[in-house]
Short mmCIF file of C-alpha atoms in Angstrom, two decimals:
data_model
loop_
_atom_site.label_atom_id
_atom_site.label_comp_id
_atom_site.label_asym_id
_atom_site.label_seq_id
_atom_site.Cartn_x
_atom_site.Cartn_y
_atom_site.Cartn_z
CA MET A 1 -0.17 0.18 -0.12
CA ASN A 2 1.28 3.34 -1.09
CA THR A 3 1.65 5.63 1.50
CA ASP A 4 4.34 7.91 0.76
CA LEU A 5 1.88 10.50 -1.28
CA ASN A 6 3.96 13.16 -2.39
CA PRO A 7 3.83 15.97 0.27
CA MET A 8 4.09 18.73 -2.78
CA TYR A 9 0.95 17.58 -4.45
CA ARG A 10 -1.32 20.24 -5.02
CA TRP A 11 -4.73 19.38 -3.76
CA GLU A 12 -6.22 19.28 -7.41
CA ALA A 13 -3.31 17.20 -8.33
CA LEU A 14 -3.78 14.49 -5.89
CA PRO A 15 -3.58 10.76 -7.69
CA TRP A 16 -7.36 10.66 -5.99
CA ARG A 17 -8.02 7.40 -7.85
CA GLN A 18 -4.95 5.80 -6.33
CA ILE A 19 -5.96 7.26 -2.92
CA GLU A 20 -9.38 5.54 -3.21
CA ARG A 21 -7.79 2.41 -4.22
CA ASP A 22 -5.46 2.24 -1.54
CA VAL A 23 -7.67 2.79 1.39
CA PHE A 24 -10.13 0.88 0.10
CA LYS A 25 -7.44 -2.03 -0.03
CA LEU A 26 -6.97 -1.49 3.67
CA GLN A 27 -10.49 -1.30 4.17
CA LYS A 28 -10.67 -5.26 2.71
CA ARG A 29 -7.90 -5.99 4.74
CA ILE A 30 -9.84 -5.06 7.74
CA TYR A 31 -12.90 -7.05 6.77
CA ARG A 32 -11.06 -9.84 6.03
CA ALA A 33 -9.38 -10.16 9.08
CA SER A 34 -12.67 -9.28 11.23
CA ALA A 35 -14.75 -12.04 9.28
CA ARG A 36 -12.11 -15.08 10.40
CA GLY A 37 -11.81 -13.06 13.84
CA ASP A 38 -8.50 -11.82 14.11
CA SER A 39 -9.27 -9.14 16.42
CA GLN A 40 -5.17 -8.26 17.04
CA THR A 41 -5.09 -8.14 12.99
CA VAL A 42 -8.23 -5.56 13.08
CA ARG A 43 -6.37 -3.42 15.70
CA THR A 44 -3.35 -2.99 14.13
CA LEU A 45 -4.80 -2.72 11.05
CA GLN A 46 -7.04 0.13 12.17
CA ARG A 47 -4.25 1.72 13.29
CA LEU A 48 -2.79 2.01 10.67
CA MET A 49 -5.93 3.49 9.07
CA ILE A 50 -6.07 6.31 10.95
CA ASN A 51 -2.45 7.51 10.74
CA ASN A 52 -2.50 6.59 6.89
CA ARG A 53 -1.78 9.87 4.63
CA ALA A 54 -4.10 8.75 1.71
CA ALA A 55 -6.78 7.68 4.16
CA LYS A 56 -6.98 11.65 5.75
CA LEU A 57 -6.91 12.81 2.57
CA LEU A 58 -9.86 10.90 1.48
CA ALA A 59 -11.97 12.20 4.65
CA VAL A 60 -11.40 15.78 4.55
CA ARG A 61 -12.29 15.66 1.00
CA ARG A 62 -14.96 13.76 1.67
CA VAL A 63 -16.66 16.44 4.29
CA THR A 64 -15.10 19.49 1.97
CA GLN A 65 -16.51 18.45 -1.07
CA ASP A 66 -18.65 15.05 -1.65
CA ASN A 67 -21.09 15.30 1.41
CA ARG A 68 -24.17 17.68 1.32
CA GLY A 69 -23.30 19.43 4.34
CA LYS A 70 -20.00 20.50 3.19
CA ASN A 71 -20.74 24.41 3.38
CA THR A 72 -22.43 24.08 6.81
CA ALA A 73 -20.55 25.57 9.26
CA GLY A 74 -19.67 24.50 13.01
CA VAL A 75 -18.75 26.61 15.88
CA ASP A 76 -16.10 27.65 14.68
CA GLY A 77 -17.88 29.25 11.62
CA VAL A 78 -15.46 27.80 9.03
CA SER A 79 -17.73 26.47 6.13
CA ALA A 80 -15.76 26.38 3.31
CA LEU A 81 -11.87 25.66 2.69
CA ALA A 82 -9.01 26.71 -0.04
CA PRO A 83 -7.01 23.55 -1.65
CA GLU A 84 -4.24 24.41 0.49
CA ASP A 85 -6.66 24.68 3.43
CA ARG A 86 -7.39 21.58 3.02
CA LEU A 87 -4.25 19.95 2.03
CA GLU A 88 -3.29 21.72 6.07
CA LEU A 89 -6.44 19.94 7.67
CA ALA A 90 -5.40 16.32 6.20
CA ASP A 91 -2.22 16.95 7.40
CA GLY A 92 -3.37 17.90 10.74
CA LEU A 93 -5.85 15.14 11.75
CA LYS A 94 -4.95 13.40 14.90
CA VAL A 95 -7.19 10.73 16.70
CA GLY A 96 -7.33 10.74 19.75
CA ALA A 97 -7.67 14.91 20.74
CA GLU A 98 -10.77 16.47 22.18
CA ALA A 99 -13.70 17.70 20.02
CA THR A 100 -14.92 20.98 19.91
CA PRO A 101 -18.33 21.54 20.89
CA VAL A 102 -21.11 21.00 18.26
CA ARG A 103 -23.07 24.09 16.88
CA ARG A 104 -26.71 22.81 17.96
CA VAL A 105 -29.73 24.14 15.67
CA TYR A 106 -33.33 22.87 16.19
CA ILE A 107 -35.53 21.42 12.76
CA PRO A 108 -38.72 20.91 12.69
CA LYS A 109 -39.61 17.09 12.85
CA PRO A 110 -41.70 16.00 9.93
CA GLY A 111 -45.47 15.57 10.19
CA SER A 112 -45.19 17.81 13.39
CA GLU A 113 -44.21 21.25 14.75
CA GLU A 114 -42.05 19.66 17.16
CA LEU A 115 -38.68 20.96 16.73
CA ARG A 116 -35.26 18.13 16.80
CA PRO A 117 -31.88 19.14 18.24
CA LEU A 118 -29.39 18.57 15.76
CA GLY A 119 -26.07 19.33 16.48
CA ILE A 120 -22.80 20.01 14.14
CA PRO A 121 -19.29 19.17 14.34
CA THR A 122 -16.28 21.42 12.62
CA LEU A 123 -15.28 20.88 9.58
CA HIS A 124 -12.17 19.04 11.59
CA ASP A 125 -13.76 16.91 13.65
CA ARG A 126 -16.26 15.62 10.84
CA ALA A 127 -13.05 14.75 9.25
CA LEU A 128 -11.86 12.72 11.75
CA GLN A 129 -14.79 11.03 12.36
CA THR A 130 -14.63 10.24 8.65
CA LEU A 131 -11.32 9.01 9.14
CA VAL A 132 -12.20 6.57 12.27
CA ARG A 133 -15.30 5.78 10.22
CA PHE A 134 -13.19 4.37 7.46
CA ALA A 135 -11.55 2.07 10.19
CA LEU A 136 -14.87 0.68 11.87
CA GLU A 137 -16.94 0.15 9.37
CA PRO A 138 -15.20 -3.07 7.34
CA GLU A 139 -15.02 -4.81 10.95
CA TRP A 140 -18.82 -4.62 11.46
CA GLU A 141 -19.97 -5.14 8.04
CA ALA A 142 -18.49 -8.55 8.17
CA ARG A 143 -19.70 -8.80 11.60
CA PHE A 144 -23.37 -7.44 10.58
CA GLU A 145 -26.22 -9.79 9.68
CA PRO A 146 -26.76 -9.95 6.14
CA ASN A 147 -30.56 -8.96 6.28
CA SER A 148 -30.17 -5.42 7.98
CA TYR A 149 -29.65 -2.87 5.96
CA GLY A 150 -29.98 0.71 8.76
CA PHE A 151 -27.17 3.02 8.07
CA ARG A 152 -25.27 0.36 5.80
CA PRO A 153 -22.98 1.53 3.27
CA GLY A 154 -24.33 0.77 -0.17
CA ARG A 155 -27.77 -0.08 1.42
CA SER A 156 -30.76 1.67 1.28
CA CYS A 157 -34.66 1.61 2.06
CA TRP A 158 -35.21 0.18 -1.24
CA ASP A 159 -32.86 -2.65 -0.35
CA ALA A 160 -34.83 -3.46 2.32
CA ILE A 161 -38.52 -3.22 0.66
CA GLY A 162 -37.00 -5.83 -2.19
CA ALA A 163 -35.77 -7.76 0.54
CA ILE A 164 -39.39 -7.75 2.28
CA PHE A 165 -41.12 -8.29 -0.93
CA GLN A 166 -39.28 -11.79 -1.93
CA SER A 167 -39.70 -12.76 1.95
CA VAL A 168 -43.52 -11.86 1.93
CA SER A 169 -44.30 -13.05 -1.64
CA LYS A 170 -43.76 -16.44 -0.85
CA MET A 171 -46.02 -17.35 2.47
CA ASP A 172 -47.39 -14.96 5.16
CA LYS A 173 -45.47 -13.38 7.66
CA TYR A 174 -45.66 -11.67 11.02
CA VAL A 175 -44.38 -7.94 10.08
CA LEU A 176 -43.80 -5.77 13.81
CA ASP A 177 -44.03 -1.97 13.57
CA ALA A 178 -42.55 -0.30 16.13
CA ASP A 179 -41.32 3.11 16.71
CA ILE A 180 -38.78 4.17 19.51
CA ALA A 181 -39.41 7.35 20.87
CA LYS A 182 -36.04 9.31 21.04
CA CYS A 183 -34.28 6.55 20.27
CA PHE A 184 -30.98 8.14 19.49
CA ASP A 185 -31.75 11.03 21.99
CA ARG A 186 -31.35 8.68 24.73
CA ILE A 187 -29.09 6.39 23.99
CA ASP A 188 -26.62 4.83 26.01
CA HIS A 189 -22.63 6.22 24.94
CA ASP A 190 -21.00 4.29 27.08
CA ALA A 191 -22.61 0.93 26.66
CA LEU A 192 -22.33 1.84 22.44
CA LEU A 193 -19.23 2.96 22.95
CA LYS A 194 -18.48 -0.55 25.34
CA LYS A 195 -19.93 -2.90 22.59
CA VAL A 196 -17.70 -1.39 19.67
CA ASN A 197 -14.41 -2.19 21.67
CA ALA A 198 -12.74 -0.52 19.50
CA GLY A 199 -9.32 0.62 21.35
CA PRO A 200 -7.79 3.19 23.17
CA THR A 201 -6.48 4.80 20.22
CA ILE A 202 -10.07 5.69 18.82
CA THR A 203 -12.34 5.58 21.71
#
């Protein structure tokens, strides 16, 4: 895996296909190690991922150019970065630093007059979150149930609808429709971090 990207590259001239390929190859190694239950190799590869320059560059590109919320500022008021600032941000990413407080805004809930609180991190913290996601996602993709569709890469509600149709079209099934009130507002973060068990570098 090529981790020695020339630091003299301009942002626009970076070899993005190579960067994406390198990150994906490392994610595949994490996935395979997780699938065979090799937790020590998973942790080693995850540390390699969060310190890898290609992964840092791609994380910054995701949050500053690719994501729909790229122009939404956090508490620091920064909503757009020049190419040289993106390079500086990528080079300064270090997992383990204390996060900046989020900017709290309230948005309306669909079909209701109630407002839902939304926390908006800074671009720096969003890039760190994306970098950590690059490391954690393949581990858990190897362990999730094949018939789960919520918040999974490459899956959507249409995939879930298709799976339900294939299941119920052959025979009658019971369907449970549940709405867990304020699930994400009340979730136990300590229990969630314990379940993730990502190691001290990430948690």
